[in-house]
Structure formats: C-alpha cells, structure tokens
Coordinates of C-alpha atoms in Angstrom, one line a residue:
Chain J
X1 CA 18.0 36.6 38.0
X2 CA 19.0 36.8 34.9
X3 CA 22.4 35.2 35.1
X4 CA 20.4 31.9 36.9
X5 CA 20.2 29.2 34.3
X6 CA 18.1 27.4 36.6
X7 CA 15.6 29.1 39.0
X8 CA 13.4 26.8 41.3
X9 CA 11.0 28.2 43.9
X10 CA 8.7 26.0 46.2
X11 CA 8.8 22.9 44.0
X12 CA 6.7 19.9 44.9
X13 CA 6.4 16.7 42.7
X14 CA 4.2 13.8 43.6
X15 CA 2.9 10.7 41.9
X16 CA -0.3 8.8 42.6
X17 CA -0.6 5.0 42.6
X18 CA -4.2 4.3 42.7
X19 CA -5.5 7.0 44.9
X20 CA -2.4 7.1 47.1
X21 CA -0.1 10.3 46.7
X22 CA 3.6 9.6 46.7
X23 CA 5.6 12.7 47.5
X24 CA 8.8 12.8 45.4
X25 CA 10.2 16.1 45.7
X26 CA 9.0 18.5 48.9
X27 CA 9.7 22.3 48.7
X28 CA 12.7 22.3 46.8
X29 CA 14.3 25.8 45.9
X30 CA 17.3 26.0 44.0
X31 CA 19.5 28.5 42.1
X32 CA 22.1 27.5 39.5
X33 CA 24.2 30.2 37.9
X34 CA 25.1 30.1 34.3
X35 CA 28.4 28.3 33.8
X36 CA 27.8 26.3 37.1
X37 CA 28.6 22.2 37.3
X38 CA 26.4 20.8 40.0
X39 CA 26.4 17.2 40.9
X40 CA 23.2 16.0 42.6
X41 CA 24.0 12.8 45.0
X42 CA 21.4 11.0 46.9
X43 CA 20.3 7.5 47.5
X44 CA 18.1 5.6 45.1
X45 CA 14.6 6.7 45.3
X46 CA 15.3 10.3 46.5
X47 CA 13.9 12.0 43.6
X48 CA 17.3 12.9 41.7
X49 CA 16.0 11.8 38.5
X50 CA 12.6 13.3 38.8
X51 CA 14.4 16.5 39.4
X52 CA 16.4 16.2 36.2
X53 CA 13.2 15.3 34.6
X54 CA 11.3 18.5 35.6
X55 CA 14.5 20.4 34.6
X56 CA 14.3 18.9 31.0
X57 CA 10.7 19.6 31.0
X58 CA 10.0 16.2 30.2
X59 CA 7.8 16.0 33.4
X60 CA 5.6 18.4 35.1
X61 CA 5.7 19.7 38.6
X62 CA 2.7 19.2 41.0
X63 CA 3.3 23.0 42.3
X64 CA 5.9 25.7 42.5
X65 CA 7.8 27.6 40.0
X66 CA 10.4 26.3 37.4
X67 CA 12.3 28.7 35.3
X68 CA 15.0 27.1 33.3
X69 CA 17.1 29.1 30.2
X70 CA 14.7 32.0 31.0
X71 CA 11.7 30.4 30.5
X72 CA 8.9 29.5 32.9
X73 CA 8.6 25.9 31.7
X74 CA 5.9 24.8 34.1
X75 CA 3.4 27.2 31.9
X76 CA 4.4 25.7 28.5
X77 CA 2.3 22.9 26.7
X78 CA 3.5 19.9 25.2
X79 CA 4.7 21.2 21.8
X80 CA 5.9 24.3 23.0
X81 CA 8.1 22.3 25.6
X82 CA 9.2 19.7 22.5
X83 CA 10.6 23.0 20.7
X84 CA 12.1 24.8 23.9
X85 CA 14.0 21.3 24.9
X86 CA 15.4 20.9 21.3
X87 CA 16.8 24.5 21.6
X88 CA 18.1 24.4 25.2
X89 CA 18.6 20.9 26.7
X90 CA 21.3 18.5 25.8
X91 CA 20.4 15.1 27.5
X92 CA 22.9 12.2 28.6
X93 CA 21.7 9.0 29.9
X94 CA 23.1 6.3 31.8
X95 CA 22.6 3.8 29.0
X96 CA 23.9 6.1 26.3
X97 CA 20.5 5.8 24.4
X98 CA 21.7 5.8 20.9
X99 CA 19.3 4.7 18.3
X100 CA 20.6 1.3 17.3
X101 CA 19.9 1.6 13.7
X102 CA 21.5 4.6 13.1
X103 CA 25.4 5.5 12.9
X104 CA 27.3 7.6 15.1
X105 CA 26.9 10.5 12.8
X106 CA 23.3 10.2 12.3
X107 CA 22.8 9.6 16.0
X108 CA 24.4 13.0 16.4
X109 CA 22.4 14.5 13.9
X110 CA 19.1 13.3 15.2
X111 CA 18.5 16.7 17.2
X112 CA 19.6 18.9 14.3
X113 CA 17.0 17.5 12.1
X114 CA 14.6 19.9 14.3
X115 CA 16.5 23.1 13.6
X116 CA 16.4 25.1 10.2
X117 CA 20.1 24.2 9.6
X118 CA 21.2 22.9 5.9
X119 CA 22.5 19.7 5.3
X120 CA 25.8 21.1 4.8
X121 CA 25.7 23.2 8.3
X122 CA 24.4 20.2 10.0
X123 CA 27.3 18.2 8.8
X124 CA 29.6 20.6 10.1
X125 CA 28.2 20.9 13.4
X126 CA 28.0 17.0 13.9
X127 CA 31.5 16.5 13.0
X128 CA 32.7 19.5 15.4
X129 CA 30.8 17.6 18.1
X130 CA 32.3 14.3 17.2
X131 CA 35.8 15.7 17.0
X132 CA 35.2 17.3 20.5
X133 CA 34.3 14.1 21.9
X134 CA 37.4 12.5 19.9
X135 CA 35.4 10.3 17.8
X136 CA 35.8 11.9 14.4
X137 CA 37.1 8.5 12.8
X138 CA 34.2 6.6 14.2
X139 CA 31.3 8.6 12.3
X140 CA 30.0 6.0 10.2
X141 CA 30.1 3.0 13.1
X142 CA 26.7 1.9 14.4
X143 CA 26.4 1.8 18.2
X144 CA 26.9 -1.9 18.4
X145 CA 30.3 -1.3 16.7
X146 CA 31.5 0.9 19.9
X147 CA 32.4 0.4 23.3
X148 CA 30.4 1.4 26.2
X149 CA 32.8 4.5 26.9
X150 CA 32.6 5.5 23.1
X151 CA 28.8 5.1 22.9
X152 CA 28.6 7.4 25.9
X153 CA 30.9 10.0 24.2
X154 CA 28.6 9.7 20.9
X155 CA 25.8 10.6 23.4
X156 CA 27.6 13.4 24.8
X157 CA 28.3 14.9 21.2
X158 CA 24.6 14.5 20.5
X159 CA 23.8 16.3 23.7
X160 CA 26.2 19.3 22.6
X161 CA 25.4 19.3 18.9
X162 CA 22.7 22.0 19.0
X163 CA 25.2 24.0 21.4
X164 CA 22.2 24.0 24.2
X165 CA 22.1 26.2 27.6
X166 CA 22.0 23.5 29.8
X167 CA 23.4 19.8 29.7
X168 CA 21.6 17.5 31.8
X169 CA 23.2 14.3 32.7
X170 CA 21.5 11.2 34.3
X171 CA 24.4 8.7 35.9
X172 CA 26.7 9.2 33.1
X173 CA 29.3 7.1 34.3
X174 CA 26.8 4.6 35.8
X175 CA 27.5 1.8 33.4
X176 CA 31.1 2.3 32.4
X177 CA 34.6 1.0 34.0
X178 CA 36.8 3.0 35.7
X179 CA 39.0 4.2 32.9
X180 CA 35.8 5.0 30.5
X181 CA 34.3 6.9 33.4
X182 CA 37.3 8.9 34.0
X183 CA 37.5 9.8 30.2
X184 CA 33.8 11.0 30.5
X185 CA 34.4 13.0 33.5
X186 CA 37.5 14.8 32.0
X187 CA 35.2 15.4 28.9
X188 CA 32.4 17.1 31.0
X189 CA 34.6 19.1 32.9
X190 CA 36.2 20.4 29.7
X191 CA 32.6 21.3 28.4
X192 CA 32.0 23.2 31.3
X193 CA 35.2 25.0 31.8
X194 CA 36.6 25.5 27.9
X195 CA 33.0 25.8 26.6
X196 CA 31.4 27.3 29.5
X197 CA 28.3 25.0 29.6
X198 CA 26.0 24.7 32.4
X199 CA 25.9 21.2 33.5
X200 CA 23.7 19.3 36.2
X201 CA 24.7 15.9 36.9
X202 CA 22.7 13.1 38.9
X203 CA 25.4 10.6 40.1
X204 CA 26.0 7.9 42.8
X205 CA 29.8 8.0 41.9
X206 CA 32.0 10.1 44.3
X207 CA 34.6 10.3 42.0
X208 CA 32.5 11.5 39.6
X209 CA 30.6 14.1 41.9
X210 CA 34.2 15.7 42.9
X211 CA 34.9 16.7 39.4
X212 CA 31.7 19.1 39.9
X213 CA 31.8 22.5 41.4
X214 CA 29.2 22.3 43.6
X215 CA 27.7 18.9 45.3
X216 CA 24.3 19.0 46.5
X217 CA 22.6 16.1 48.3
X218 CA 19.0 14.9 47.6
X219 CA 17.6 13.0 50.4
X220 CA 13.7 11.6 50.8
X221 CA 12.7 14.4 48.4
X222 CA 14.3 17.3 50.2
X223 CA 17.6 18.9 49.3
X224 CA 20.1 19.6 51.7
Chain M
X1 CA 11.3 14.9 10.8
X2 CA 12.8 11.6 11.8
X3 CA 14.7 10.5 8.8
X4 CA 13.2 7.9 6.6
X5 CA 16.5 5.7 6.8
X6 CA 15.4 5.3 10.4
X7 CA 12.2 3.9 9.6
X8 CA 13.5 1.6 6.8
X9 CA 16.5 0.5 8.8
X10 CA 14.1 -0.5 11.9
X11 CA 12.1 -2.5 9.2
X12 CA 15.3 -4.2 7.8
X13 CA 16.5 -4.9 11.2
X14 CA 13.3 -6.9 12.3
X15 CA 13.5 -9.1 9.2
X16 CA 11.3 -11.9 9.6
X17 CA 8.5 -10.2 11.4
X18 CA 8.7 -7.6 8.6
X19 CA 9.0 -10.2 6.0
X20 CA 5.8 -12.1 7.3
X21 CA 3.8 -9.0 7.3
X22 CA 4.9 -8.1 3.8
X23 CA 3.9 -11.4 2.8
X24 CA 0.4 -11.5 4.4
X25 CA -0.2 -8.1 2.5
X26 CA 1.3 -9.7 -0.7
X27 CA -1.1 -12.6 -0.5
X28 CA -4.1 -10.4 0.0
X29 CA -3.2 -7.9 -2.9
X30 CA -2.3 -10.9 -5.2
X31 CA -6.2 -12.1 -4.7
X32 CA -7.5 -8.6 -5.0
X33 CA -5.5 -7.7 -8.2
X34 CA -5.9 -11.5 -9.6
X35 CA -9.9 -11.1 -9.2
X36 CA -9.7 -7.5 -11.1
X37 CA -7.7 -8.9 -13.7
X38 CA -10.0 -11.9 -14.2
X39 CA -13.2 -9.7 -14.5
X40 CA -11.2 -7.5 -16.7
X41 CA -9.3 -10.0 -18.8
X42 CA -13.2 -11.3 -19.5
X43 CA -14.5 -7.7 -20.4
X44 CA -11.6 -7.2 -22.7
X45 CA -12.1 -10.4 -24.6
X46 CA -15.8 -9.7 -24.9
X47 CA -15.4 -6.2 -25.9
X48 CA -12.7 -7.0 -28.4
X49 CA -15.1 -9.3 -30.1
X50 CA -17.1 -6.2 -31.4
X51 CA -16.1 -3.8 -33.9
X52 CA -16.4 0.1 -33.7
X53 CA -18.4 0.6 -37.0
X54 CA -20.3 -2.6 -36.8
X55 CA -24.0 -2.8 -35.8
X56 CA -25.8 -5.6 -34.3
X57 CA -29.3 -6.1 -34.6
X58 CA -31.4 -8.7 -32.3
X59 CA -35.1 -9.1 -31.3
X60 CA -36.3 -6.2 -28.9
X61 CA -35.8 -7.1 -25.1
X62 CA -34.0 -10.0 -26.1
X63 CA -30.6 -8.8 -24.9
X64 CA -28.4 -11.6 -26.6
X65 CA -28.5 -13.6 -29.8
X66 CA -29.5 -16.8 -27.8
X67 CA -32.9 -15.5 -27.0
X68 CA -33.4 -13.2 -30.4
X69 CA -35.7 -14.5 -33.4
X70 CA -35.7 -12.5 -36.4
X71 CA -38.4 -13.4 -39.1
X72 CA -37.1 -13.4 -42.6
X73 CA -39.4 -10.4 -43.8
X74 CA -38.1 -8.3 -41.0
X75 CA -34.5 -9.2 -42.0
X76 CA -35.2 -8.1 -46.0
X77 CA -36.6 -4.7 -44.3
X78 CA -33.3 -4.2 -42.1
X79 CA -30.8 -5.1 -44.9
X80 CA -32.2 -2.6 -47.1
X81 CA -31.2 0.3 -44.9
X82 CA -29.4 3.1 -46.8
X83 CA -26.7 3.3 -44.0
X84 CA -25.0 -0.1 -44.5
X85 CA -21.7 0.3 -46.3
X86 CA -20.8 -1.6 -49.5
X87 CA -18.6 -4.5 -49.4
X88 CA -15.9 -5.6 -51.9
X89 CA -18.5 -7.0 -54.2
X90 CA -20.0 -3.7 -53.9
X91 CA -23.4 -5.2 -52.3
X92 CA -24.2 -4.2 -48.8
X93 CA -22.1 -5.5 -46.3
X94 CA -24.0 -7.5 -43.7
X95 CA -24.6 -11.0 -42.4
X96 CA -27.5 -12.6 -41.0
X97 CA -26.7 -15.6 -38.8
X98 CA -28.3 -18.3 -36.5
X99 CA -26.8 -18.6 -33.0
X100 CA -27.5 -21.8 -31.3
X101 CA -26.2 -23.2 -27.9
X102 CA -25.1 -27.0 -27.9
X103 CA -23.4 -29.1 -25.4
X104 CA -20.2 -30.9 -25.9
X105 CA -17.9 -32.9 -23.6
X106 CA -14.6 -31.2 -22.7
X107 CA -11.4 -32.7 -23.7
X108 CA -10.0 -32.4 -20.6
X109 CA -12.7 -33.9 -18.1
X110 CA -15.3 -34.9 -20.2
X111 CA -17.9 -32.7 -18.5
X112 CA -20.2 -31.1 -20.7
X113 CA -20.2 -27.4 -21.4
X114 CA -22.4 -25.0 -23.6
X115 CA -20.7 -23.7 -26.7
X116 CA -22.0 -21.6 -29.6
X117 CA -22.9 -22.7 -32.9
X118 CA -23.0 -19.7 -35.4
X119 CA -24.6 -20.0 -38.9
X120 CA -22.6 -17.7 -41.1
X121 CA -22.6 -16.4 -44.4
X122 CA -19.8 -15.6 -46.8
X123 CA -19.6 -11.8 -45.6
X124 CA -19.1 -13.1 -41.9
X125 CA -15.5 -13.0 -42.4
X126 CA -15.3 -9.7 -44.4
X127 CA -17.3 -7.8 -41.3
X128 CA -14.9 -9.3 -38.7
X129 CA -11.2 -8.7 -40.3
X130 CA -9.8 -10.0 -37.0
X131 CA -11.2 -13.6 -37.6
X132 CA -8.9 -15.6 -39.8
X133 CA -8.7 -19.2 -41.1
X134 CA -5.4 -20.5 -39.8
X135 CA -5.7 -24.2 -40.9
X136 CA -7.9 -25.9 -43.3
X137 CA -10.2 -24.5 -45.6
X138 CA -13.8 -22.8 -45.4
X139 CA -17.1 -25.2 -45.3
X140 CA -18.8 -25.7 -48.4
X141 CA -22.3 -24.3 -48.7
X142 CA -23.8 -27.9 -49.2
X143 CA -22.6 -30.7 -46.8
X144 CA -22.1 -31.1 -43.1
X145 CA -18.9 -29.1 -42.7
X146 CA -17.9 -26.7 -40.0
X147 CA -15.0 -24.5 -38.8
X148 CA -14.1 -24.0 -35.0
X149 CA -12.4 -21.4 -33.3
X150 CA -8.9 -22.1 -32.1
X151 CA -9.9 -22.4 -28.2
X152 CA -13.1 -24.4 -29.0
X153 CA -10.8 -26.7 -31.1
X154 CA -8.5 -27.4 -28.3
X155 CA -10.9 -27.6 -25.6
X156 CA -14.0 -29.9 -27.1
X157 CA -14.1 -33.2 -27.9
X158 CA -14.4 -33.7 -31.7
X159 CA -13.7 -30.1 -32.5
X160 CA -9.9 -30.6 -34.0
X161 CA -9.4 -30.3 -37.4
X162 CA -10.4 -33.2 -39.5
X163 CA -12.6 -34.5 -36.2
X164 CA -15.9 -35.3 -36.6
X165 CA -18.7 -34.0 -34.1
X166 CA -22.2 -34.7 -33.4
X167 CA -25.2 -32.0 -33.0
X168 CA -28.3 -30.9 -34.5
X169 CA -29.1 -34.6 -35.4
X170 CA -26.2 -34.6 -37.8
X171 CA -22.6 -35.5 -38.1
X172 CA -20.3 -32.7 -38.9
X173 CA -16.8 -32.7 -40.2
X174 CA -14.3 -30.1 -38.9
X175 CA -12.7 -28.7 -42.2
X176 CA -10.7 -25.5 -40.7
X177 CA -9.8 -23.7 -37.5
X178 CA -10.0 -20.0 -37.4
X179 CA -8.3 -17.8 -35.0
X180 CA -10.2 -14.8 -34.0
X181 CA -7.4 -12.9 -32.0
X182 CA -8.5 -13.9 -28.6
X183 CA -12.1 -12.5 -29.0
X184 CA -15.3 -14.3 -28.0
X185 CA -15.5 -16.1 -31.5
X186 CA -12.4 -18.1 -30.7
X187 CA -14.8 -20.1 -28.3
X188 CA -17.6 -20.7 -31.3
X189 CA -18.1 -23.1 -34.0
X190 CA -19.0 -21.7 -37.2
X191 CA -20.9 -23.4 -40.3
X192 CA -23.0 -22.3 -43.1
X193 CA -26.2 -20.9 -42.2
X194 CA -28.4 -23.0 -44.6
X195 CA -26.9 -26.0 -43.2
X196 CA -27.4 -24.9 -39.8
X197 CA -31.1 -23.8 -40.1
X198 CA -31.8 -27.1 -41.6
X199 CA -30.0 -29.0 -39.0
X200 CA -31.7 -27.1 -36.1
X201 CA -34.9 -26.3 -37.9
X202 CA -34.8 -22.9 -37.6
X203 CA -36.4 -20.9 -40.4
X204 CA -35.5 -17.4 -38.7
X205 CA -32.5 -15.5 -37.9
X206 CA -30.9 -14.6 -34.5
X207 CA -28.9 -11.8 -35.5
X208 CA -28.1 -9.2 -38.3
X209 CA -24.5 -7.5 -38.3
X210 CA -23.7 -5.1 -40.8
X211 CA -20.8 -2.4 -41.4
X212 CA -22.0 1.1 -41.0
X213 CA -21.0 3.5 -44.0
X214 CA -20.8 6.4 -41.5
X215 CA -20.9 5.7 -37.6
X216 CA -22.1 9.3 -37.0
X217 CA -25.6 8.0 -38.4
X218 CA -25.7 5.3 -36.0
X219 CA -28.1 7.1 -33.6
X220 CA -30.4 8.2 -36.3
X221 CA -30.6 4.7 -38.0
X222 CA -31.0 3.2 -34.3
X223 CA -34.0 5.5 -33.9
X224 CA -35.7 5.1 -37.3
X225 CA -35.2 1.2 -37.3
X226 CA -36.4 0.8 -33.8
X227 CA -39.6 3.1 -34.3
X228 CA -40.5 1.1 -37.4
X229 CA -43.8 -0.4 -36.6
X230 CA -43.0 -3.3 -39.0
X231 CA -39.9 -4.3 -36.9
X232 CA -39.4 -5.8 -33.4
X233 CA -36.0 -5.0 -32.7
X234 CA -33.3 -3.4 -31.0
X235 CA -30.1 -1.9 -32.6
X236 CA -26.4 -1.8 -30.7
X237 CA -22.9 -0.9 -31.9
X238 CA -21.4 -4.1 -31.7
X239 CA -18.8 -3.1 -29.4
X240 CA -21.5 -2.3 -26.8
X241 CA -23.2 -5.3 -27.5
X242 CA -20.3 -7.5 -26.4
X243 CA -19.5 -5.3 -23.5
X244 CA -23.0 -5.6 -22.2
X245 CA -22.6 -9.6 -22.4
X246 CA -19.9 -9.1 -19.9
X247 CA -21.8 -7.1 -17.3
X248 CA -23.4 -9.8 -15.3
X249 CA -20.6 -11.8 -14.8
X250 CA -17.8 -9.1 -14.2
X251 CA -20.2 -7.4 -11.7
X252 CA -20.5 -10.8 -10.2
X253 CA -16.8 -11.5 -10.0
X254 CA -15.8 -7.9 -9.0
X255 CA -18.4 -8.1 -6.0
X256 CA -17.5 -11.6 -5.1
X257 CA -13.7 -11.0 -5.4
X258 CA -13.9 -7.7 -3.4
X259 CA -15.8 -9.2 -0.5
X260 CA -13.4 -12.1 -0.1
X261 CA -10.5 -9.5 -0.6
X262 CA -11.6 -7.7 2.4
X263 CA -12.0 -10.5 4.5
X264 CA -8.8 -11.3 3.8
X265 CA -7.6 -7.9 4.3
X266 CA -8.6 -8.1 8.0
X267 CA -6.1 -10.7 8.6
X268 CA -3.4 -8.8 6.9
X269 CA -4.5 -5.6 9.1
X270 CA -4.5 -7.5 12.2
X271 CA -1.1 -9.0 11.0
X272 CA 0.2 -5.6 10.4
X273 CA -1.3 -4.1 13.8
X274 CA 0.7 -7.1 15.7
X275 CA 3.7 -6.2 14.0
X276 CA 3.4 -2.4 14.5
X277 CA 2.5 -3.0 18.3
X278 CA 5.2 -5.0 18.9
X279 CA 7.5 -2.4 17.0
X280 CA 6.2 0.1 19.5
X281 CA 6.6 -2.0 22.4
X282 CA 10.4 -3.0 21.4
X283 CA 11.1 0.7 21.0
X284 CA 9.2 2.4 23.8
X285 CA 12.6 3.5 25.2
X286 CA 13.7 4.9 21.7
X287 CA 10.3 6.9 21.6
X288 CA 11.2 8.3 24.9
X289 CA 14.6 9.5 23.8
X290 CA 13.2 11.0 20.6
X291 CA 10.7 12.8 22.6
X292 CA 13.3 13.9 25.3
X293 CA 15.8 15.3 22.2
X294 CA 12.7 17.6 21.2
X295 CA 10.5 15.3 18.7
X296 CA 7.1 16.2 18.9
X297 CA 4.2 13.5 19.1
X298 CA 3.2 14.0 15.5
X299 CA 6.6 12.9 14.6
X300 CA 6.4 9.8 16.6
X301 CA 3.2 9.0 15.1
X302 CA 4.4 9.5 11.7
X303 CA 7.1 7.3 12.0
X304 CA 5.1 4.3 13.1
X305 CA 2.7 5.4 10.7
X306 CA 5.2 5.5 7.7
X307 CA 6.3 2.3 8.9
X308 CA 3.4 0.3 8.7
X309 CA 2.5 2.1 5.2
X310 CA 5.9 1.2 4.0
X311 CA 5.8 -2.4 4.9
X312 CA 2.2 -2.8 3.3
X313 CA 3.3 -0.9 0.0
X314 CA 6.3 -3.3 -0.2
X315 CA 3.9 -6.1 0.2
X316 CA 1.3 -4.4 -2.5
X317 CA 3.9 -4.0 -5.3
X318 CA 4.9 -7.4 -4.5
X319 CA 1.5 -8.7 -4.5
X320 CA 0.9 -6.8 -8.0
X321 CA 4.0 -8.2 -9.5
X322 CA 3.2 -11.6 -8.9
X323 CA -0.6 -11.2 -10.2
X324 CA 1.0 -9.8 -13.3
X325 CA 2.0 -13.4 -14.3
X326 CA -1.3 -14.7 -14.0
X327 CA -1.5 -12.8 -17.6
X328 CA 0.1 -15.9 -18.9
X329 CA -2.7 -18.5 -17.6
X330 CA -5.9 -18.8 -19.8
X331 CA -9.2 -20.0 -18.4
X332 CA -12.7 -20.4 -19.4
X333 CA -15.9 -20.0 -18.0
X334 CA -19.4 -19.7 -18.8
X335 CA -20.8 -16.5 -19.6
X336 CA -24.0 -16.2 -17.9
X337 CA -25.5 -13.3 -20.3
X338 CA -25.0 -16.1 -23.2
X339 CA -24.7 -19.3 -21.2
X340 CA -21.9 -20.0 -23.5
X341 CA -18.4 -20.9 -22.7
X342 CA -15.6 -18.4 -23.2
X343 CA -12.0 -18.7 -23.0
X344 CA -9.7 -15.7 -22.0
X345 CA -6.6 -14.4 -20.0
X346 CA -6.2 -12.5 -16.9
X347 CA -5.5 -9.0 -17.8
X348 CA -3.9 -6.3 -15.9
X349 CA -4.3 -2.8 -16.6
X350 CA -2.4 0.4 -15.0
X351 CA -5.8 1.2 -13.1
X352 CA -6.1 -2.3 -11.3
X353 CA -2.3 -2.0 -10.5
X354 CA -2.9 1.4 -8.8
X355 CA -6.2 0.1 -7.1
X356 CA -4.3 -2.9 -5.7
X357 CA -1.5 -0.8 -4.4
X358 CA -3.9 1.6 -2.9
X359 CA -5.6 -1.4 -1.1
X360 CA -2.4 -2.4 0.2
X361 CA -1.7 1.3 1.8
X362 CA -5.1 1.3 3.2
X363 CA -4.4 -2.0 4.9
X364 CA -1.0 -0.4 6.3
X365 CA -2.9 2.7 7.3
X366 CA -5.8 0.5 8.8
X367 CA -3.0 -1.8 10.6
X368 CA -0.8 1.2 11.7
X369 CA -2.9 3.8 12.9
X370 CA -3.6 2.3 16.7
X371 CA -0.1 1.4 17.3
X372 CA 1.1 4.7 16.0
X373 CA -1.3 6.7 18.1
X374 CA -0.2 4.4 21.2
X375 CA 3.2 5.5 20.5
X376 CA 2.9 8.9 20.3
X377 CA 0.8 8.9 23.2
X378 CA 3.3 7.2 25.6
X379 CA 4.7 9.8 28.4
X380 CA 8.3 10.4 28.1
X381 CA 9.1 10.0 31.7
X382 CA 7.3 6.4 31.4
X383 CA 9.0 5.4 28.2
X384 CA 12.6 6.4 29.5
X385 CA 12.3 4.1 32.4
X386 CA 11.3 0.9 30.2
X387 CA 14.1 -1.3 29.9

C-alpha cells in the first residue's frame, strides 16, 4: 500500500443538473505506484478531467475512497485540502494559466509563498525550477512576452517548484504546435525518469500518450 | 499570502476602470474634507478672535453681544473687580463696548448683508494685541469717524479708506483700516463708543471685556460676579465665548455636509462594487488557479478586499490633496449666532485628513466586501472551467 501514490477504490462521481443526476465516473478503482507516468486517454466528456480534479482534491467524489500521497483526501475539509494541495500536488493546465500580471519568476514563486521558506530560499528554488525547464534567462519576462511553449514550461516550473509528490497534467500539449509539444513531453519524461516524479497526464494526443509508461482509457465514466 | 504586487499590477492593468473608480472616491472625499475644512475654518476664525486671559461679560441669558444690555450702574460695579489686570497706564485694563448690527450693500453684488459696528474705547486695542492699524489713523473721540476691519473694507460699499458710509442716521468717514489677523474682528466696523451710543441712541453697554491678572482666578471671579444680586450678567473666558458663537453654524455645516457626503458616497460605493465585481468576473479563472495551487478562500477574499481598499485609499488621498488647496479660498457667511457676516478660510487639520481618508477606506470596504466574498466562494472546478 505504502508504495502506491494513488489508491482509488469504488469511486463514483455524479453531477446534478437541476434534479437530474448525471453520472461522470462509475466504480473507478485504480492504483498508481510511486514513480509511475500514466496517461489517461478518452473521448471528450468521458470524465478524464473530473478524475484529475478529484486526484488534485479540487473536487469531491460522490462516493468511494480516494487516497493520494498517503492521505484519504475525501475526508479533508476545504482548508486542509488547500494545505495538502500546496504540499503534494503540482498542476499543469492546457492553457498554461499563468498570472498575466506576474513575471515568470513571480509565477513560479507563487506556490512557495504558501511555504515557510525565506525569500532567499524561495529564490534558489525558483531559479532551480526555471533552469530545469530551460528558462533561467526569461525570469523577468511577463507571460505575454513568452511563446506558448515557453509559457507551458514556466507552468511546469511552477508545478515542480515545491517538489510535489504528484504532478497532474491536463492536456499539457493540447494548445501547442508539434515542436513545442515534443519539448514539453521530453521535459515531462525527464521529470519522471530523472527526478522520479509520479505523473498523471490527461491527453487526447497519441504522440504524447506514447511517452507515458502506462496508458489507461476512460470511456463513459468507466476505466478500461 | 498572495503578493501585494499582484494586487497593484492588476489595478494598473485595468487603468481606465481603476482611474474612474479612484476619481469617484476622490470627488466624495473632496466634498467631505471640504465641508469639514469649512466648519473648521469658521471655528478657528472665531476661536482665534478670543484671547486666553481675557474675560467677556454680557447680560445673563443673552448668549451674544447682540441681545446683551449692561446698564451703566452695573458696569461700574463690574469694572471695580480686583481681578482685572492693570493696563500700561496703571488703570484697570478693560473696555466697555456697544455692539450694533447694521446692513450694508456688498461691493460685489450689492445685496445687503449684516455687519457689526462696535463702539470701542482706547483700551480696546490694548486688550486685543492682534488687532493692528494698517492704514490711516484712529478715529477721534469727537466727530463721525470710523475704522474698518480689512475684510469689511474690502467687502462692503463705502468701507474703504477715505470713503464715506451712512448708518445710525449719520454719515461716517473711514479714517483707518485695521488688520485683526484673520479673526472675527476683521469683519467689523469700529468707532468711538460715545459717538456710537449717540448715533444709535443706546445709553447702555453691550459687553465688558477685561484682562484677568491671574487666569486661575477665573472660576472664583465668575461665581462671585454671577451671584452678585445687583448684577444680571454672565462671565465667559473670551475664547470660550467666541467658540460658542461658532457652534450653531458649524454644527449645521457638519451635519449637512456629512449627510451630503454619505449620499454621494453611496454612488462611489456602487462604483467600487461594479469595478470589483467586474474584476472578479475577469479573473475567475485566475481565482481557480490560485485556489488549485493551494491558496485558501481567505487569501482570495483578501486579494479583492485589499484591491478595493487600495483603490479607495488612492482616491481618498487624492481627494484630501485637492481639498488642501481650498485653504487659499476666502469665503464669507452669516454667523447665525450673531447674525453678522464673517469672512474666513477653509482650514485643514490632521484630524480632518485622517477622517477623510478613513471615510475613503470605509467606502472601499463597503464596495469591496460583496465582490470579495463572491470571489472567495467560487468553486475551484467551476472557475477553472471559465474562459
């Protein structure tokens, strides 16, 4: 058990539209060992992002157990979840989602503001993270001054700067050209292999998926 | 904590909305500070009219010199008080004066306004060292001669040096101008007491003012004089006496001004609220990301709350800064306690500045509260999904 980063059992998630129950995930059970690189594929509306949100603790399951990084997160309250997320989860989004008014450095520093690190320590961490993604020279640039691929690399630096247990990526190459997408995938593979990061990536892109160690398919809320 | 630079740069990013909201607050704070400066200026002018060690005596329950009558026999008893300090000539330093309101047309629009004619004695100047003759000479005891305060000379027809003015069934010549250092005396006409009581047919005094030899004796002296059965008078410290005269009008200005400011502020609050709601709407996704990174609801609430307060604080400081320049405007109004015209300047104080900025901050809090709460209540999943 202890070597599982993610341990899901009998997980259900449904939404209510008015009084109509719309099931999104049905009876999902999934174990992801530490150091895994898992790609989650499936058509639109199959529940991929919902599953990712549940893993990140930003959505709550309807029923079932959900243990991530050794914590039964369906039992945590809002503030405990926020704290837990800041320690264990690194999030990479399809549209990068950087703060437009902050520089690359400041964007990467954001999650560190939730830690007890001193300003100097934060600076070291940010510089390390930015040099891993190869953007040490762009620290003072604002997102609008960066290309899509560079923005996504800053977002990856933001996701890894706290040294999280689990990196969750939602279509990380979805908005990028072929070349940039490849760079991002090389980076994610490196994070997995060199830095032993556990990664769960939702993707439509078969080329991205083949970089993962395992590919699982979701269809109509059920895992293959 | 989300860094302050995030807040400030977001304000700067939406320049036009931020500036308009700031200007809304600026306007309200300007009005608010202006009103307070108005009543403060009026008060300061009147309070400065009085001297710490002077005492004023008027008829009991008359409140001001206008309604006051002190018969000569009572005056003789009063000026025999041992508490009165000696003058330069070693005689007691007091003056008994008469105080009459007259109407004169104003130089600017020839509407008539009330002003004070004061019948003075030679000691009147010694009792009020701030009052100085700046042009011409003092009036002679015989003859229809007057001197006028600097503001009265500027504002009323016939009150300039060498001019002639008619009141009390006589024509008077202005032989001098005095400067009373911005006090209430600046708006008065002074002439010899004998001439004035003749002209106005008033064989009584309106008030007696004297210098106390020892101000700590004031209470004892007040008790003694007011309890003297032969006298129907009241004794005031001169400063307190003039401060009381400003009470009705300053209270009125403060109340109306505050009410107007509050009504105006509702507009500014709604403006701030709209700005902040649109800020929340524009940044819904950012809120979701911050929450996903692990920032708590409280941090989000604080971001928008501080943003609103920052905007209103800027507006507030700007409003006070602009209001500061009102100091250079001199205005006049009728003092309702004395029914006479008084000229004064807007006067700022640190208390007014703090109060006005506090008012701005309150507007920011009121305008930012609901939008901030809304921002903090958004569900992460929903806000991430928004475009």
